[in-house]
GROMACS .gro file of N, CA and C in nm:
model
  342
    1PHE      N    1   0.082  -0.119   0.000
    1PHE     CA    2   0.000   0.000   0.000
    1PHE      C    3   0.087   0.126   0.000
    2TYR      N    4   0.188   0.127   0.086
    2TYR     CA    5   0.269   0.247   0.097
    2TYR      C    6   0.360   0.267  -0.023
    3ASP      N    7   0.399   0.160  -0.091
    3ASP     CA    8   0.482   0.178  -0.209
    3ASP      C    9   0.405   0.247  -0.321
    4ALA      N   10   0.273   0.228  -0.328
    4ALA     CA   11   0.193   0.298  -0.428
    4ALA      C   12   0.177   0.446  -0.392
    5ILE      N   13   0.172   0.476  -0.263
    5ILE     CA   14   0.160   0.615  -0.220
    5ILE      C   15   0.289   0.691  -0.248
    6PHE      N   16   0.402   0.630  -0.216
    6PHE     CA   17   0.530   0.698  -0.234
    6PHE      C   18   0.585   0.687  -0.375
    7LEU      N   19   0.508   0.634  -0.467
    7LEU     CA   20   0.550   0.624  -0.606
    7LEU      C   21   0.568   0.762  -0.668
    8ALA      N   22   0.491   0.860  -0.623
    8ALA     CA   23   0.500   0.995  -0.679
    8ALA      C   24   0.635   1.058  -0.647
    9MET      N   25   0.694   1.024  -0.533
    9MET     CA   26   0.824   1.080  -0.497
    9MET      C   27   0.938   1.015  -0.575
   10ASP      N   28   0.911   0.902  -0.636
   10ASP     CA   29   1.013   0.828  -0.709
   10ASP      C   30   0.991   0.839  -0.860
   11SER      N   31   0.934   0.948  -0.906
   11SER     CA   32   0.888   0.955  -1.044
   11SER      C   33   0.994   0.995  -1.146
   12ARG      N   34   1.115   0.999  -1.120
   12ARG     CA   35   1.228   1.019  -1.212
   12ARG      C   36   1.196   1.094  -1.341
   13ASN      N   37   1.125   1.202  -1.330
   13ASN     CA   38   1.101   1.291  -1.444
   13ASN      C   39   1.033   1.220  -1.561
   14GLU      N   40   0.926   1.146  -1.533
   14GLU     CA   41   0.854   1.077  -1.638
   14GLU      C   42   0.721   1.146  -1.666
   15SER      N   43   0.658   1.109  -1.773
   15SER     CA   44   0.533   1.174  -1.811
   15SER      C   45   0.418   1.132  -1.718
   16PHE      N   46   0.310   1.205  -1.728
   16PHE     CA   47   0.193   1.178  -1.644
   16PHE      C   48   0.136   1.042  -1.673
   17TRP      N   49   0.126   1.004  -1.801
   17TRP     CA   50   0.067   0.875  -1.837
   17TRP      C   51   0.155   0.759  -1.795
   18ALA      N   52   0.286   0.776  -1.802
   18ALA     CA   53   0.375   0.670  -1.754
   18ALA      C   54   0.360   0.652  -1.603
   19TYR      N   55   0.343   0.762  -1.532
   19TYR     CA   56   0.320   0.755  -1.387
   19TYR      C   57   0.188   0.683  -1.356
   20ILE      N   58   0.081   0.715  -1.429
   20ILE     CA   59  -0.049   0.652  -1.407
   20ILE      C   60  -0.041   0.502  -1.436
   21ILE      N   61   0.026   0.464  -1.544
   21ILE     CA   62   0.039   0.323  -1.578
   21ILE      C   63   0.117   0.249  -1.470
   22ARG      N   64   0.228   0.310  -1.423
   22ARG     CA   65   0.305   0.246  -1.316
   22ARG      C   66   0.223   0.234  -1.189
   23LEU      N   67   0.142   0.334  -1.158
   23LEU     CA   68   0.059   0.330  -1.038
   23LEU      C   69  -0.047   0.220  -1.048
   24ILE      N   70  -0.112   0.209  -1.164
   24ILE     CA   71  -0.214   0.106  -1.182
   24ILE      C   72  -0.151  -0.033  -1.175
   25LEU      N   73  -0.037  -0.052  -1.239
   25LEU     CA   74   0.029  -0.182  -1.232
   25LEU      C   75   0.075  -0.216  -1.090
   26ARG      N   76   0.121  -0.115  -1.017
   26ARG     CA   77   0.164  -0.140  -0.879
   26ARG      C   78   0.045  -0.181  -0.793
   27VAL      N   79  -0.070  -0.116  -0.812
   27VAL     CA   80  -0.190  -0.153  -0.736
   27VAL      C   81  -0.236  -0.294  -0.773
   28LEU      N   82  -0.233  -0.328  -0.901
   28LEU     CA   83  -0.272  -0.463  -0.943
   28LEU      C   84  -0.180  -0.570  -0.884
   29VAL      N   85  -0.051  -0.544  -0.885
   29VAL     CA   86   0.043  -0.641  -0.829
   29VAL      C   87   0.023  -0.653  -0.678
   30ASN      N   88   0.001  -0.540  -0.609
   30ASN     CA   89  -0.023  -0.545  -0.465
   30ASN      C   90  -0.148  -0.626  -0.431
   31PHE      N   91  -0.256  -0.604  -0.506
   31PHE     CA   92  -0.378  -0.682  -0.482
   31PHE      C   93  -0.356  -0.829  -0.512
   32SER      N   94  -0.283  -0.860  -0.618
   32SER     CA   95  -0.257  -1.000  -0.653
   32SER      C   96  -0.177  -1.070  -0.544
   33ILE      N   97  -0.073  -1.004  -0.494
   33ILE     CA   98   0.007  -1.063  -0.386
   33ILE      C   99  -0.077  -1.077  -0.260
   34GLY      N  100  -0.161  -0.978  -0.230
   34GLY     CA  101  -0.248  -0.986  -0.113
   34GLY      C  102  -0.349  -1.099  -0.123
   35PHE      N  103  -0.410  -1.115  -0.240
   35PHE     CA  104  -0.505  -1.225  -0.260
   35PHE      C  105  -0.435  -1.360  -0.246
   36PHE      N  106  -0.317  -1.372  -0.305
   36PHE     CA  107  -0.245  -1.499  -0.299
   36PHE      C  108  -0.203  -1.533  -0.156
   37SER      N  109  -0.155  -1.434  -0.081
   37SER     CA  110  -0.116  -1.461   0.057
   37SER      C  111  -0.239  -1.493   0.143
   38ALA      N  112  -0.353  -1.431   0.115
   38ALA     CA  113  -0.476  -1.465   0.187
   38ALA      C  114  -0.519  -1.608   0.155
   39LEU      N  115  -0.501  -1.650   0.031
   39LEU     CA  116  -0.533  -1.787  -0.006
   39LEU      C  117  -0.446  -1.887   0.069
   40ILE      N  118  -0.316  -1.861   0.073
   40ILE     CA  119  -0.224  -1.950   0.144
   40ILE      C  120  -0.260  -1.955   0.292
   41SER      N  121  -0.290  -1.841   0.351
   41SER     CA  122  -0.327  -1.837   0.493
   41SER      C  123  -0.457  -1.912   0.518
   42PHE      N  124  -0.554  -1.896   0.429
   42PHE     CA  125  -0.682  -1.966   0.445
   42PHE      C  126  -0.665  -2.116   0.438
   43VAL      N  127  -0.590  -2.164   0.340
   43VAL     CA  128  -0.570  -2.308   0.325
   43VAL      C  129  -0.494  -2.363   0.445
   44TRP      N  130  -0.395  -2.288   0.493
   44TRP     CA  131  -0.319  -2.330   0.610
   44TRP      C  132  -0.410  -2.342   0.732
   45GLN      N  133  -0.494  -2.242   0.755
   45GLN     CA  134  -0.584  -2.245   0.870
   45GLN      C  135  -0.694  -2.350   0.853
   46LEU      N  136  -0.737  -2.372   0.730
   46LEU     CA  137  -0.837  -2.475   0.704
   46LEU      C  138  -0.784  -2.614   0.739
   47TRP      N  139  -0.657  -2.638   0.708
   47TRP     CA  140  -0.598  -2.766   0.740
   47TRP      C  141  -0.597  -2.789   0.891
   48PHE      N  142  -0.557  -2.686   0.968
   48PHE     CA  143  -0.556  -2.702   1.114
   48PHE      C  144  -0.698  -2.713   1.170
   49PHE      N  145  -0.794  -2.648   1.108
   49PHE     CA  146  -0.933  -2.659   1.150
   49PHE      C  147  -0.984  -2.800   1.129
   50VAL      N  148  -0.957  -2.857   1.013
   50VAL     CA  149  -1.003  -2.993   0.983
   50VAL      C  150  -0.930  -3.094   1.072
   51ARG      N  151  -0.802  -3.074   1.093
   51ARG     CA  152  -0.724  -3.167   1.175
   51ARG      C  153  -0.768  -3.164   1.322
   52SER      N  154  -0.815  -3.048   1.369
   52SER     CA  155  -0.854  -3.040   1.510
   52SER      C  156  -0.980  -3.122   1.540
   53TYR      N  157  -1.063  -3.145   1.440
   53TYR     CA  158  -1.184  -3.224   1.460
   53TYR      C  159  -1.163  -3.373   1.436
   54SER      N  160  -1.051  -3.414   1.383
   54SER     CA  161  -1.021  -3.555   1.352
   54SER      C  162  -1.137  -3.620   1.276
   55ALA      N  163  -1.175  -3.557   1.165
   55ALA     CA  164  -1.294  -3.600   1.091
   55ALA      C  165  -1.269  -3.717   0.999
   56GLY      N  166  -1.145  -3.753   0.976
   56GLY     CA  167  -1.117  -3.866   0.889
   56GLY      C  168  -1.130  -3.832   0.742
   57ILE      N  169  -1.189  -3.925   0.666
   57ILE     CA  170  -1.201  -3.907   0.521
   57ILE      C  171  -1.294  -3.792   0.486
   58ALA      N  172  -1.397  -3.769   0.567
   58ALA     CA  173  -1.488  -3.656   0.543
   58ALA      C  174  -1.415  -3.523   0.562
   59GLY      N  175  -1.326  -3.519   0.659
   59GLY     CA  176  -1.247  -3.398   0.682
   59GLY      C  177  -1.151  -3.370   0.569
   60ILE      N  178  -1.091  -3.474   0.515
   60ILE     CA  179  -1.001  -3.457   0.401
   60ILE      C  180  -1.078  -3.410   0.278
   61ALA      N  181  -1.196  -3.468   0.257
   61ALA     CA  182  -1.280  -3.424   0.145
   61ALA      C  183  -1.322  -3.278   0.163
   62PHE      N  184  -1.356  -3.240   0.286
   62PHE     CA  185  -1.392  -3.100   0.313
   62PHE      C  186  -1.274  -3.008   0.288
   63PHE      N  187  -1.155  -3.049   0.329
   63PHE     CA  188  -1.035  -2.969   0.306
   63PHE      C  189  -1.008  -2.952   0.158
   64ILE      N  190  -1.018  -3.060   0.082
   64ILE     CA  191  -0.992  -3.052  -0.061
   64ILE      C  192  -1.095  -2.964  -0.131
   65LEU      N  193  -1.223  -2.983  -0.098
   65LEU     CA  194  -1.327  -2.900  -0.161
   65LEU      C  195  -1.317  -2.754  -0.120
   66GLY      N  196  -1.286  -2.730   0.008
   66GLY     CA  197  -1.269  -2.592   0.054
   66GLY      C  198  -1.150  -2.524  -0.011
   67SER      N  199  -1.042  -2.599  -0.030
   67SER     CA  200  -0.923  -2.543  -0.096
   67SER      C  201  -0.950  -2.513  -0.243
   68ILE      N  202  -1.021  -2.604  -0.310
   68ILE     CA  203  -1.055  -2.580  -0.451
   68ILE      C  204  -1.147  -2.459  -0.465
   69ALA      N  205  -1.244  -2.448  -0.376
   69ALA     CA  206  -1.336  -2.334  -0.381
   69ALA      C  207  -1.262  -2.203  -0.356
   70ALA      N  208  -1.171  -2.203  -0.259
   70ALA     CA  209  -1.096  -2.081  -0.230
   70ALA      C  210  -1.005  -2.044  -0.347
   71PHE      N  211  -0.940  -2.145  -0.404
   71PHE     CA  212  -0.854  -2.118  -0.519
   71PHE      C  213  -0.932  -2.064  -0.637
   72SER      N  214  -1.049  -2.121  -0.663
   72SER     CA  215  -1.128  -2.073  -0.777
   72SER      C  216  -1.179  -1.931  -0.754
   73LEU      N  217  -1.214  -1.898  -0.632
   73LEU     CA  218  -1.258  -1.763  -0.601
   73LEU      C  219  -1.145  -1.663  -0.620
   74ILE      N  220  -1.028  -1.695  -0.569
   74ILE     CA  221  -0.913  -1.604  -0.580
   74ILE      C  222  -0.868  -1.593  -0.726
   75ALA      N  223  -0.866  -1.705  -0.797
   75ALA     CA  224  -0.828  -1.700  -0.939
   75ALA      C  225  -0.927  -1.617  -1.020
   76SER      N  226  -1.054  -1.628  -0.989
   76SER     CA  227  -1.155  -1.547  -1.059
   76SER      C  228  -1.139  -1.399  -1.027
   77ALA      N  229  -1.113  -1.368  -0.902
   77ALA     CA  230  -1.097  -1.228  -0.862
   77ALA      C  231  -0.973  -1.165  -0.927
   78ILE      N  232  -0.862  -1.237  -0.922
   78ILE     CA  233  -0.739  -1.184  -0.983
   78ILE      C  234  -0.754  -1.175  -1.134
   79GLY      N  235  -0.813  -1.277  -1.195
   79GLY     CA  236  -0.834  -1.273  -1.340
   79GLY      C  237  -0.926  -1.161  -1.383
   80ALA      N  238  -1.035  -1.142  -1.308
   80ALA     CA  239  -1.127  -1.033  -1.342
   80ALA      C  240  -1.061  -0.897  -1.324
   81MET      N  241  -0.978  -0.885  -1.223
   81MET     CA  242  -0.909  -0.758  -1.199
   81MET      C  243  -0.814  -0.725  -1.314
   82TRP      N  244  -0.734  -0.822  -1.356
   82TRP     CA  245  -0.638  -0.798  -1.464
   82TRP      C  246  -0.708  -0.783  -1.600
   83VAL      N  247  -0.806  -0.868  -1.627
   83VAL     CA  248  -0.877  -0.859  -1.756
   83VAL      C  249  -0.958  -0.730  -1.765
   84GLY      N  250  -1.019  -0.691  -1.653
   84GLY     CA  251  -1.093  -0.564  -1.652
   84GLY      C  252  -1.003  -0.445  -1.676
   85THR      N  253  -0.885  -0.447  -1.619
   85THR     CA  254  -0.789  -0.338  -1.642
   85THR      C  255  -0.741  -0.338  -1.786
   86ALA      N  256  -0.712  -0.456  -1.840
   86ALA     CA  257  -0.669  -0.464  -1.980
   86ALA      C  258  -0.780  -0.418  -2.074
   87GLY      N  259  -0.903  -0.456  -2.044
   87GLY     CA  260  -1.015  -0.411  -2.126
   87GLY      C  261  -1.036  -0.261  -2.121
   88ALA      N  262  -1.024  -0.204  -2.002
   88ALA     CA  263  -1.037  -0.059  -1.989
   88ALA      C  264  -0.924   0.012  -2.062
   89ALA      N  265  -0.803  -0.042  -2.056
   89ALA     CA  266  -0.690   0.018  -2.129
   89ALA      C  267  -0.712   0.009  -2.279
   90ALA      N  268  -0.767  -0.103  -2.327
   90ALA     CA  269  -0.794  -0.117  -2.470
   90ALA      C  270  -0.899  -0.017  -2.516
   91VAL      N  271  -1.002   0.005  -2.434
   91VAL     CA  272  -1.105   0.104  -2.469
   91VAL      C  273  -1.045   0.244  -2.473
   92VAL      N  274  -0.962   0.277  -2.376
   92VAL     CA  275  -0.900   0.410  -2.373
   92VAL      C  276  -0.812   0.431  -2.495
   93VAL      N  277  -0.732   0.331  -2.532
   93VAL     CA  278  -0.645   0.344  -2.648
   93VAL      C  279  -0.728   0.353  -2.776
   94THR      N  280  -0.835   0.276  -2.785
   94THR     CA  281  -0.920   0.279  -2.904
   94THR      C  282  -0.990   0.414  -2.917
   95MET      N  283  -1.038   0.468  -2.806
   95MET     CA  284  -1.108   0.596  -2.812
   95MET      C  285  -1.012   0.713  -2.834
   96ALA      N  286  -0.891   0.703  -2.784
   96ALA     CA  287  -0.795   0.812  -2.798
   96ALA      C  288  -0.722   0.807  -2.931
   97GLY      N  289  -0.724   0.693  -2.999
   97GLY     CA  290  -0.652   0.678  -3.126
   97GLY      C  291  -0.691   0.779  -3.232
   98PRO      N  292  -0.820   0.794  -3.264
   98PRO     CA  293  -0.858   0.892  -3.367
   98PRO      C  294  -0.824   1.036  -3.327
   99GLN      N  295  -0.829   1.068  -3.202
   99GLN     CA  296  -0.797   1.204  -3.158
   99GLN      C  297  -0.648   1.231  -3.169
  100LEU      N  298  -0.567   1.131  -3.145
  100LEU     CA  299  -0.422   1.149  -3.156
  100LEU      C  300  -0.376   1.156  -3.300
  101GLU      N  301  -0.444   1.085  -3.390
  101GLU     CA  302  -0.407   1.084  -3.531
  101GLU      C  303  -0.490   1.180  -3.614
  102GLY      N  304  -0.571   1.262  -3.552
  102GLY     CA  305  -0.663   1.351  -3.622
  102GLY      C  306  -0.599   1.442  -3.724
  103PRO      N  307  -0.499   1.523  -3.688
  103PRO     CA  308  -0.442   1.615  -3.787
  103PRO      C  309  -0.375   1.544  -3.904
  104ARG      N  310  -0.309   1.433  -3.882
  104ARG     CA  311  -0.245   1.361  -3.992
  104ARG      C  312  -0.349   1.300  -4.085
  105ARG      N  313  -0.456   1.250  -4.029
  105ARG     CA  314  -0.560   1.187  -4.109
  105ARG      C  315  -0.630   1.291  -4.196
  106ARG      N  316  -0.654   1.409  -4.142
  106ARG     CA  317  -0.721   1.514  -4.221
  106ARG      C  318  -0.635   1.560  -4.338
  107GLN      N  319  -0.506   1.565  -4.320
  107GLN     CA  320  -0.419   1.610  -4.428
  107GLN      C  321  -0.415   1.508  -4.542
  108ARG      N  322  -0.427   1.381  -4.513
  108ARG     CA  323  -0.423   1.279  -4.616
  108ARG      C  324  -0.549   1.282  -4.704
  109HIS      N  325  -0.662   1.316  -4.648
  109HIS     CA  326  -0.788   1.310  -4.721
  109HIS      C  327  -0.825   1.444  -4.786
  110ARG      N  328  -0.736   1.538  -4.784
  110ARG     CA  329  -0.766   1.668  -4.843
  110ARG      C  330  -0.764   1.657  -4.996
  111VAL      N  331  -0.865   1.712  -5.059
  111VAL     CA  332  -0.876   1.707  -5.205
  111VAL      C  333  -0.804   1.828  -5.264
  112HIS      N  334  -0.720   1.803  -5.364
  112HIS     CA  335  -0.646   1.912  -5.431
  112HIS      C  336  -0.704   1.933  -5.570
  113TYR      N  337  -0.750   2.055  -5.598
  113TYR     CA  338  -0.802   2.089  -5.729
  113TYR      C  339  -0.696   2.163  -5.808
  114GLN      N  340  -0.684   2.133  -5.934
  114GLN     CA  341  -0.583   2.203  -6.017
  114GLN      C  342  -0.644   2.279  -6.129
   0.00000   0.00000   0.00000
């Protein structure tokens, strides 16, 4: 969290858009690491929870199903976060493309009468 806040002080004379891209990527990586560490912690605690009840084969099945469910939830959240960001970036680039190429495009389509 704090590395994203102090990113502005480490901006080595870069453009605004490069700073925004670095900030977004830093937030995405921080959330991904946080989700992954929460998954590891959950599975670790789930194992001790199941072991404390000495449930046998039902406990092992519960542990496996709980671990698969947690993994699928975290994988979906991380995937949606990254795909959503990539989709938003694609829309921004697509919408900004004609505006950035506007003057060059107008000069090419100009009709010359002789």
